[in-house]
mmCIF file with all atom_site columns, C-alpha atoms in Angstrom:
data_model
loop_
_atom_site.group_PDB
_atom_site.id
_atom_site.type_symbol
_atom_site.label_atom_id
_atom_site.label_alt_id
_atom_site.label_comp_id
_atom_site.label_asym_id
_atom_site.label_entity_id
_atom_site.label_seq_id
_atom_site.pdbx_PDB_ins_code
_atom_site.Cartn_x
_atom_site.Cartn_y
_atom_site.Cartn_z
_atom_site.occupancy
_atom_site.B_iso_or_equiv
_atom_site.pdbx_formal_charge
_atom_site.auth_seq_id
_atom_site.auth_comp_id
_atom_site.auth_asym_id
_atom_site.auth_atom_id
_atom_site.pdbx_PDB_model_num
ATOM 1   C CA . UNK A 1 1   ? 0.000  0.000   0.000  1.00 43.00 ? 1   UNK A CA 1
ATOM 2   C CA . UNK A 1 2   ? 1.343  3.263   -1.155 1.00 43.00 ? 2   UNK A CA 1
ATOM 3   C CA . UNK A 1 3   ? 0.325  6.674   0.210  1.00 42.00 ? 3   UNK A CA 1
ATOM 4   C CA . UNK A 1 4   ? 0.370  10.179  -1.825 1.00 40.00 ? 4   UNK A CA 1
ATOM 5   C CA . UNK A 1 5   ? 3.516  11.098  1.369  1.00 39.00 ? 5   UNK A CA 1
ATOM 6   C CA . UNK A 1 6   ? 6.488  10.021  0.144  1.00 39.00 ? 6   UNK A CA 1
ATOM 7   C CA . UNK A 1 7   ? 8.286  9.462   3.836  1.00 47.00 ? 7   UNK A CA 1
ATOM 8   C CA . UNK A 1 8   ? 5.552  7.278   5.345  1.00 49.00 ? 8   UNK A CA 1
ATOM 9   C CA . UNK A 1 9   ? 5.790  3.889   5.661  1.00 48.00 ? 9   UNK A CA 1
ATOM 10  C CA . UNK A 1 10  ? 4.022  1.195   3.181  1.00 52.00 ? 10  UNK A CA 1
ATOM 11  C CA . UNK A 1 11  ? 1.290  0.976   6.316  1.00 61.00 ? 11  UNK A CA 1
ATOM 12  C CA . UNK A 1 12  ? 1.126  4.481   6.236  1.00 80.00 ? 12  UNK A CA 1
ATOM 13  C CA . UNK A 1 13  ? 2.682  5.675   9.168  1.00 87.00 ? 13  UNK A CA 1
ATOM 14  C CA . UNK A 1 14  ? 5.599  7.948   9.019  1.00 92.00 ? 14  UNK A CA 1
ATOM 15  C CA . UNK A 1 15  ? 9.386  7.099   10.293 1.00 94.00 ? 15  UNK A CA 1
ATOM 16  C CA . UNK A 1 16  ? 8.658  9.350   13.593 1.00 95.00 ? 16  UNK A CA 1
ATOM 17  C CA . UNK A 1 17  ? 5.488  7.781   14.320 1.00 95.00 ? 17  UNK A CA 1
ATOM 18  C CA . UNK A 1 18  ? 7.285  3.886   13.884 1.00 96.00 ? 18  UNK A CA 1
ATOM 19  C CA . UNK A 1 19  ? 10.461 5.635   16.109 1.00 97.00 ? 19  UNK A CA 1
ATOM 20  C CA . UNK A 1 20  ? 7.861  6.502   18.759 1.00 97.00 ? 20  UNK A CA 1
ATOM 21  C CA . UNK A 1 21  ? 5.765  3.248   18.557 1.00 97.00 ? 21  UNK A CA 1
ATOM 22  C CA . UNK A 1 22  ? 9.396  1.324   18.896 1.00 97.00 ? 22  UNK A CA 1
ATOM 23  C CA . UNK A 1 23  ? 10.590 3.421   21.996 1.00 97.00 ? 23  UNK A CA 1
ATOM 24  C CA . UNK A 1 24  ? 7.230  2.788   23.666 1.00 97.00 ? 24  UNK A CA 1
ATOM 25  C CA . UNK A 1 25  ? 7.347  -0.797  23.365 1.00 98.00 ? 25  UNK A CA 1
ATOM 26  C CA . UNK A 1 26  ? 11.031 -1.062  24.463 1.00 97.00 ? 26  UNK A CA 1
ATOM 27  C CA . UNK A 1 27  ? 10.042 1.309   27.365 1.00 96.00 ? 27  UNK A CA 1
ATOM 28  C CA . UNK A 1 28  ? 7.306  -1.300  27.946 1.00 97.00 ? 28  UNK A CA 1
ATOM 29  C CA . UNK A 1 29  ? 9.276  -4.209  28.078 1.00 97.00 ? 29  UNK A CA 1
ATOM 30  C CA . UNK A 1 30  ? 11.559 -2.751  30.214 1.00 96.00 ? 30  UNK A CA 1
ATOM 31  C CA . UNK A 1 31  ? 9.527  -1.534  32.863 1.00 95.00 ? 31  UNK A CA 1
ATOM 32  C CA . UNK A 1 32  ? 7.427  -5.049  33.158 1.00 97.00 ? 32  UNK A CA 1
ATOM 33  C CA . UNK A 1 33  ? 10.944 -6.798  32.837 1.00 95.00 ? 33  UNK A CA 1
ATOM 34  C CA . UNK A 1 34  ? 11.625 -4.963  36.285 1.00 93.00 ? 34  UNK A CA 1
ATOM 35  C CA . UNK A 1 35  ? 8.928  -6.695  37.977 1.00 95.00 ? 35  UNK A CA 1
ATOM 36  C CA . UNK A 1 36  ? 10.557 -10.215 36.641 1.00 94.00 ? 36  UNK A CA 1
ATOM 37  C CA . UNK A 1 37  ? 12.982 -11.706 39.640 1.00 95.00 ? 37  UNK A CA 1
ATOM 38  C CA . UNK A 1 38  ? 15.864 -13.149 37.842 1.00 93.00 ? 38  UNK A CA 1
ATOM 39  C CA . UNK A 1 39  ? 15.536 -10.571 35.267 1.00 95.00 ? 39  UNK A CA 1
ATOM 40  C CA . UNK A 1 40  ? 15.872 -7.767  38.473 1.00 93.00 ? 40  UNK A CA 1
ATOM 41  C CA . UNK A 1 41  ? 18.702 -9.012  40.649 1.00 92.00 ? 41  UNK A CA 1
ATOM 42  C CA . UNK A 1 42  ? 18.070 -8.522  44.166 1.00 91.00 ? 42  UNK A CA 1
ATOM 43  C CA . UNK A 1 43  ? 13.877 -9.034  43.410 1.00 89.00 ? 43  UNK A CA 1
ATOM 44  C CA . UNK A 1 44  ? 13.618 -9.234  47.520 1.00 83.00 ? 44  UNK A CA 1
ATOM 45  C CA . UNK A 1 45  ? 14.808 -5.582  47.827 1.00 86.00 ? 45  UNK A CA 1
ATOM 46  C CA . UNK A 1 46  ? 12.495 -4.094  45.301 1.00 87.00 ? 46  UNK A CA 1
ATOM 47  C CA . UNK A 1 47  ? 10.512 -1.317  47.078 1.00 84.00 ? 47  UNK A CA 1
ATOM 48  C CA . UNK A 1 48  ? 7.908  1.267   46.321 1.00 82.00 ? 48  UNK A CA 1
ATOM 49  C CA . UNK A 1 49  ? 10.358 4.528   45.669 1.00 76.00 ? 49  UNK A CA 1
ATOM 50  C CA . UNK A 1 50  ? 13.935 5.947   46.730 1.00 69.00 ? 50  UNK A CA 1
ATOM 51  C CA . UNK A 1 51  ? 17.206 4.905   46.759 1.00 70.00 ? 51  UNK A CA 1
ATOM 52  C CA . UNK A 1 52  ? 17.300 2.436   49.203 1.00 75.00 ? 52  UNK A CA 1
ATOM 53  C CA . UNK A 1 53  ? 15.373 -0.029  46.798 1.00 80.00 ? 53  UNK A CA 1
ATOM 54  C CA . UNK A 1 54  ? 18.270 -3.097  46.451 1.00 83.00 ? 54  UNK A CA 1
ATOM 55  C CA . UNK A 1 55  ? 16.687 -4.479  43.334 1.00 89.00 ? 55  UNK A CA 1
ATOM 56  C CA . UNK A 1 56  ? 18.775 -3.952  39.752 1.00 90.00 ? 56  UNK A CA 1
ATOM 57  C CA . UNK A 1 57  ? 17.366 -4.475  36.437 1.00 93.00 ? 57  UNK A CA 1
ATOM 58  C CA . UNK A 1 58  ? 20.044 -7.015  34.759 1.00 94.00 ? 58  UNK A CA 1
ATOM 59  C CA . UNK A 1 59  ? 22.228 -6.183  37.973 1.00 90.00 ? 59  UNK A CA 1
ATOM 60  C CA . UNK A 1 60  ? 22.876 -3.027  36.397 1.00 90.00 ? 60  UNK A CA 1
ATOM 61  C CA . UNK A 1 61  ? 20.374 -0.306  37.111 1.00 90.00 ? 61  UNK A CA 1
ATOM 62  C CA . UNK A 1 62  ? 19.032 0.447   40.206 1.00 88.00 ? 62  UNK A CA 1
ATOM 63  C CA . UNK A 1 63  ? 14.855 0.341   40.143 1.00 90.00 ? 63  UNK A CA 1
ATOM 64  C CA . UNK A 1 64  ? 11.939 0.207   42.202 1.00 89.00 ? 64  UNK A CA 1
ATOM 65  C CA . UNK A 1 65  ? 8.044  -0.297  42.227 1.00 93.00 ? 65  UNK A CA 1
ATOM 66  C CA . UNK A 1 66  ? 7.836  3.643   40.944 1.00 90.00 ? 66  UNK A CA 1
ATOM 67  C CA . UNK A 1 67  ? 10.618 3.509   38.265 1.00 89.00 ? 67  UNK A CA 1
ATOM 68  C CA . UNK A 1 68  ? 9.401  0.543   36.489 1.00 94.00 ? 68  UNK A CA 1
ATOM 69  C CA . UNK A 1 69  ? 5.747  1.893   36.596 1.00 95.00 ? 69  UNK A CA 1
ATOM 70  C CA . UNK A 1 70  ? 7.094  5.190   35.069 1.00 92.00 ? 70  UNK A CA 1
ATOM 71  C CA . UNK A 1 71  ? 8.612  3.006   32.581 1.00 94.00 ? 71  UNK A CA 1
ATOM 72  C CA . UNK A 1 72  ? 5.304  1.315   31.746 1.00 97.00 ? 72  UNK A CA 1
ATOM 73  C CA . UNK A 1 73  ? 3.425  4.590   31.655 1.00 96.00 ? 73  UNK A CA 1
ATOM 74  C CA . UNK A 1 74  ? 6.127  6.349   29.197 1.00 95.00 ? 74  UNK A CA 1
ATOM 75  C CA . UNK A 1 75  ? 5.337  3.194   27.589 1.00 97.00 ? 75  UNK A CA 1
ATOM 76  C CA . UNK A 1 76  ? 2.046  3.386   27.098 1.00 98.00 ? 76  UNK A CA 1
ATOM 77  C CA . UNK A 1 77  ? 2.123  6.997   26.258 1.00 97.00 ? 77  UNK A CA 1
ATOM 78  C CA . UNK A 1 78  ? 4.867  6.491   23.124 1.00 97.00 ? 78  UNK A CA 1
ATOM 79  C CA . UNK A 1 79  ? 2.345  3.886   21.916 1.00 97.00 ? 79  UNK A CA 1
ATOM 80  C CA . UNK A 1 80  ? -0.767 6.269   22.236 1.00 97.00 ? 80  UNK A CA 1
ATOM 81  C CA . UNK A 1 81  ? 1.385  9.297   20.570 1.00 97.00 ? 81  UNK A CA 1
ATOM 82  C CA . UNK A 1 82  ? 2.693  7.015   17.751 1.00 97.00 ? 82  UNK A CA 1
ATOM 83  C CA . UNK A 1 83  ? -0.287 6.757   16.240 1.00 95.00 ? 83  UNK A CA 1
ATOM 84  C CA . UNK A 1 84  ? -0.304 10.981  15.064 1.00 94.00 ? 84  UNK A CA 1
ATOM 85  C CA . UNK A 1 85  ? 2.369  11.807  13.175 1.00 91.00 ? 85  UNK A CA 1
ATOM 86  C CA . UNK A 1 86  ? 2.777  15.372  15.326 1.00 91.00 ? 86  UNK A CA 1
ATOM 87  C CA . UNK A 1 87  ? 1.761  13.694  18.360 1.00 95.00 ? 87  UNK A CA 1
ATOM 88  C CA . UNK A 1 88  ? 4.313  10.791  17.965 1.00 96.00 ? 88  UNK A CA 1
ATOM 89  C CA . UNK A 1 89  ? 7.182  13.682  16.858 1.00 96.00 ? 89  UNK A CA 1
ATOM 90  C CA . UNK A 1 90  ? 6.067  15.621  20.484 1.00 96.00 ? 90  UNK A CA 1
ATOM 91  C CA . UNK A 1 91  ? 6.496  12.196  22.405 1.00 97.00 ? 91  UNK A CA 1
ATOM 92  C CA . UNK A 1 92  ? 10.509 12.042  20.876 1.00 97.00 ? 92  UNK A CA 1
ATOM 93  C CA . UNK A 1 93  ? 11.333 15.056  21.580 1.00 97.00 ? 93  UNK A CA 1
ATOM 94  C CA . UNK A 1 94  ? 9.421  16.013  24.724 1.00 97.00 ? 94  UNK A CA 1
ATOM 95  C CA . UNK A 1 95  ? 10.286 12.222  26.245 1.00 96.00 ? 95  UNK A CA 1
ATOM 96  C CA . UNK A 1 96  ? 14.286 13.062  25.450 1.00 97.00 ? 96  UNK A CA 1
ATOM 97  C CA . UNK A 1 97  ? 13.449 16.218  27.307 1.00 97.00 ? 97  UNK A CA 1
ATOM 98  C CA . UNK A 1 98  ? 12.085 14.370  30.183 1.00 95.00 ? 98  UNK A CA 1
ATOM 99  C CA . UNK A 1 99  ? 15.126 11.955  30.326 1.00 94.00 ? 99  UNK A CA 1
ATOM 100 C CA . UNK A 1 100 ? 17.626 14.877  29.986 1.00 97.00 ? 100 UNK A CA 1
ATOM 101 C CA . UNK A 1 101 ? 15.805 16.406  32.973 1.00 95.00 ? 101 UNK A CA 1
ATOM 102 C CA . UNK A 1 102 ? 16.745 13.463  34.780 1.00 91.00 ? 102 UNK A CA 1
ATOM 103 C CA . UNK A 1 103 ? 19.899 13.232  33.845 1.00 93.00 ? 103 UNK A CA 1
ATOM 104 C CA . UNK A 1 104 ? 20.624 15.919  35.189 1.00 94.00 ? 104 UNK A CA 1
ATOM 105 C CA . UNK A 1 105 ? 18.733 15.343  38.535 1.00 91.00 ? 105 UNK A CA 1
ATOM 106 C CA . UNK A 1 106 ? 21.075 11.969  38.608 1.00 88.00 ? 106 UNK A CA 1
ATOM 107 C CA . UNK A 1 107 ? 23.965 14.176  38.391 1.00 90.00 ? 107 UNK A CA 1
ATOM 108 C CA . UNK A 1 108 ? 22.707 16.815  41.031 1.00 90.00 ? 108 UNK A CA 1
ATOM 109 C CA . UNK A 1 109 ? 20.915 14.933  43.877 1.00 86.00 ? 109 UNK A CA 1
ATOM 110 C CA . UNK A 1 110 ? 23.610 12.492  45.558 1.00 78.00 ? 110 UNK A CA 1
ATOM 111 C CA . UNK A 1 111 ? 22.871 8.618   45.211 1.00 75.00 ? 111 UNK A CA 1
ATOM 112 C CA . UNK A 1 112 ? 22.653 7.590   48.956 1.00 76.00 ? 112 UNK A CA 1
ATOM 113 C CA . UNK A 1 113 ? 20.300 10.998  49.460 1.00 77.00 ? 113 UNK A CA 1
ATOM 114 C CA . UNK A 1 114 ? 16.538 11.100  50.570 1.00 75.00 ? 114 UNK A CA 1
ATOM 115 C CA . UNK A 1 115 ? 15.740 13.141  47.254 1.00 77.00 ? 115 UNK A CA 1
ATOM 116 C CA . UNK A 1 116 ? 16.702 10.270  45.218 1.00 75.00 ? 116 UNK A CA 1
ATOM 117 C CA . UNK A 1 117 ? 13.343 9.134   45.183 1.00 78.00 ? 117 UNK A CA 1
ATOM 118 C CA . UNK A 1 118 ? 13.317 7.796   41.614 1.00 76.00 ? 118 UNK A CA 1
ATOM 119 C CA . UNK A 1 119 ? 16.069 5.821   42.096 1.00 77.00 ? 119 UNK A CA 1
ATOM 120 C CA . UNK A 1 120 ? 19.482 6.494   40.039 1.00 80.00 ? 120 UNK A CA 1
ATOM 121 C CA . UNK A 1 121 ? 22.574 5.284   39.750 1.00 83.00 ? 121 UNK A CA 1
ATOM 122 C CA . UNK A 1 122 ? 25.809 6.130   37.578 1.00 88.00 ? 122 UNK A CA 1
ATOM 123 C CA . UNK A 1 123 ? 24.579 3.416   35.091 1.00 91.00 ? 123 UNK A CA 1
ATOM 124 C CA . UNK A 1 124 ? 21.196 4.927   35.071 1.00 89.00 ? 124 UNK A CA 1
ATOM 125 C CA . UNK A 1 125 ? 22.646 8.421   34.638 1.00 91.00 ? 125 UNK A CA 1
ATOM 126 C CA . UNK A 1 126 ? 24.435 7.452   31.319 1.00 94.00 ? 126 UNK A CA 1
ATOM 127 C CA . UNK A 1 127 ? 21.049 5.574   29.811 1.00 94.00 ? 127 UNK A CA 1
ATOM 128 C CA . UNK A 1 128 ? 19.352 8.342   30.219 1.00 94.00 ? 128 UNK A CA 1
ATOM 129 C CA . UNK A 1 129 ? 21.819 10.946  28.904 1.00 97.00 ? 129 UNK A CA 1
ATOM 130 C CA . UNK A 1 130 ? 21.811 8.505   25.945 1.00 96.00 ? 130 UNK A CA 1
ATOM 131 C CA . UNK A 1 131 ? 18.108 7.789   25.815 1.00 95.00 ? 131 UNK A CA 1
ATOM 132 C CA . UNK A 1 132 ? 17.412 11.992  26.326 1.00 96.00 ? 132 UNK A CA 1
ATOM 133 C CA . UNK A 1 133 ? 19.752 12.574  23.354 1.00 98.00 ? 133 UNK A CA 1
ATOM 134 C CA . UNK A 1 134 ? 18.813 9.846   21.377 1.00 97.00 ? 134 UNK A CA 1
ATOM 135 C CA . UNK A 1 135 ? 14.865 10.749  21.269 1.00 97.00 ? 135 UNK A CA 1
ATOM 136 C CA . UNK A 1 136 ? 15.881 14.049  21.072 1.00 97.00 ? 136 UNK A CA 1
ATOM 137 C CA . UNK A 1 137 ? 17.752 13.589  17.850 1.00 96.00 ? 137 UNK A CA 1
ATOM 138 C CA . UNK A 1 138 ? 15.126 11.203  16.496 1.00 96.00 ? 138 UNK A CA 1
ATOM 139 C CA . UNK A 1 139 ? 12.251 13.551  16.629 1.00 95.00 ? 139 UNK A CA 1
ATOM 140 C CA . UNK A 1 140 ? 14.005 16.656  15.488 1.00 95.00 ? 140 UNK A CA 1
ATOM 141 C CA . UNK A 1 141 ? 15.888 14.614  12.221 1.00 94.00 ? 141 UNK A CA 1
ATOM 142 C CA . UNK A 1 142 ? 13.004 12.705  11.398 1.00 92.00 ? 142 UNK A CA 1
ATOM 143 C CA . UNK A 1 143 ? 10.224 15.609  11.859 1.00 80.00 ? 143 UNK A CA 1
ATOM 144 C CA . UNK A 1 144 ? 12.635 17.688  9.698  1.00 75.00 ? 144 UNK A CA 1
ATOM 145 C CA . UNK A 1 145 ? 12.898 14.911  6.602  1.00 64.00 ? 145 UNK A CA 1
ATOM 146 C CA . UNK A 1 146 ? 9.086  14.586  7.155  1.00 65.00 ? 146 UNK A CA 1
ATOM 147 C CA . UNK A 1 147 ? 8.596  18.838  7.103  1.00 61.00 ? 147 UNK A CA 1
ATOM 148 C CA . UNK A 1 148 ? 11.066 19.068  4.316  1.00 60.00 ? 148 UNK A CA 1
ATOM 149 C CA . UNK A 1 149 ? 8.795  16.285  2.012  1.00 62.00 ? 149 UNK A CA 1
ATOM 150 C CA . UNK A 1 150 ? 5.869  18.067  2.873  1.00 61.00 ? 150 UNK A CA 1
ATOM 151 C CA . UNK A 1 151 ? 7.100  21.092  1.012  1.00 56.00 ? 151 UNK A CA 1
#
């Protein structure tokens, strides 16, 4: 199936809206993958918020009950978004926002502090300078390719 816009997909959806759909099911699978013991190391320790949550996604990244619903509910919302073309451009960019936010809140608050409610750790802190930059970059090229067709 063809459409009269040369950058969409042959379903019909453009590259931005099949970036956002793709983040929002990785964020999916990721935050149910932190309720999985073996999957989280230290499954015992997992509590509701802050930094005193044991529990480590692939015995890597520190989580708990909050940060994996977060997860599920950024999720949910790329999926929702990816199915508007603007909407699913917004989620890229705004979500890299979001995740640059907290990158910066990882750097700022100390890890053993009260105010690290989310939790973070140094591994988290580089995944979501990555993940901020990366969305960012994905919404702004591929909104750009699909402005510049447009015209």
């Amino acid at each position: 199936m063809t459409t009269r816009f040369a950058h969409a997909t042959t379903t019909g959806r453009t590259h931005a809206q099949t970036a956002a759909a793709v983040v929002g099911a990785v964020f999916l699978v990721v935050g149910i993958a932190g309720f999985i013991p073996g999957i989280t190391t230290h499954f015992g320790q997992l509590e509701l918020l802050g930094h005193r949550s044991g529990a480590q996604l692939l015995g890597i990244f520190d989580v708990s009950v909050l940060h994996n619903l977060v997860h599920l509910l950024f999720g949910v919302a790329g999926l929702a978004l990816a199915r508007r073309r603007d909407s699913a451009r917004s989620y890229l960019i705004g979500g890299g926002v979001v995740y640059l936010v907290l990158w910066v809140y990882g750097l700022v608050v100390g890890h053993d502090s009260a105010a690290n409610f989310v939790p973070v750790n140094s591994a988290d802190n580089w995944l979501h300078l990555v993940l901020g930059l990366g969305m960012v970059a994905l919404g702004v090229v591929l909104g750009r390719d699909e402005a510049r067709r447009r015209r």
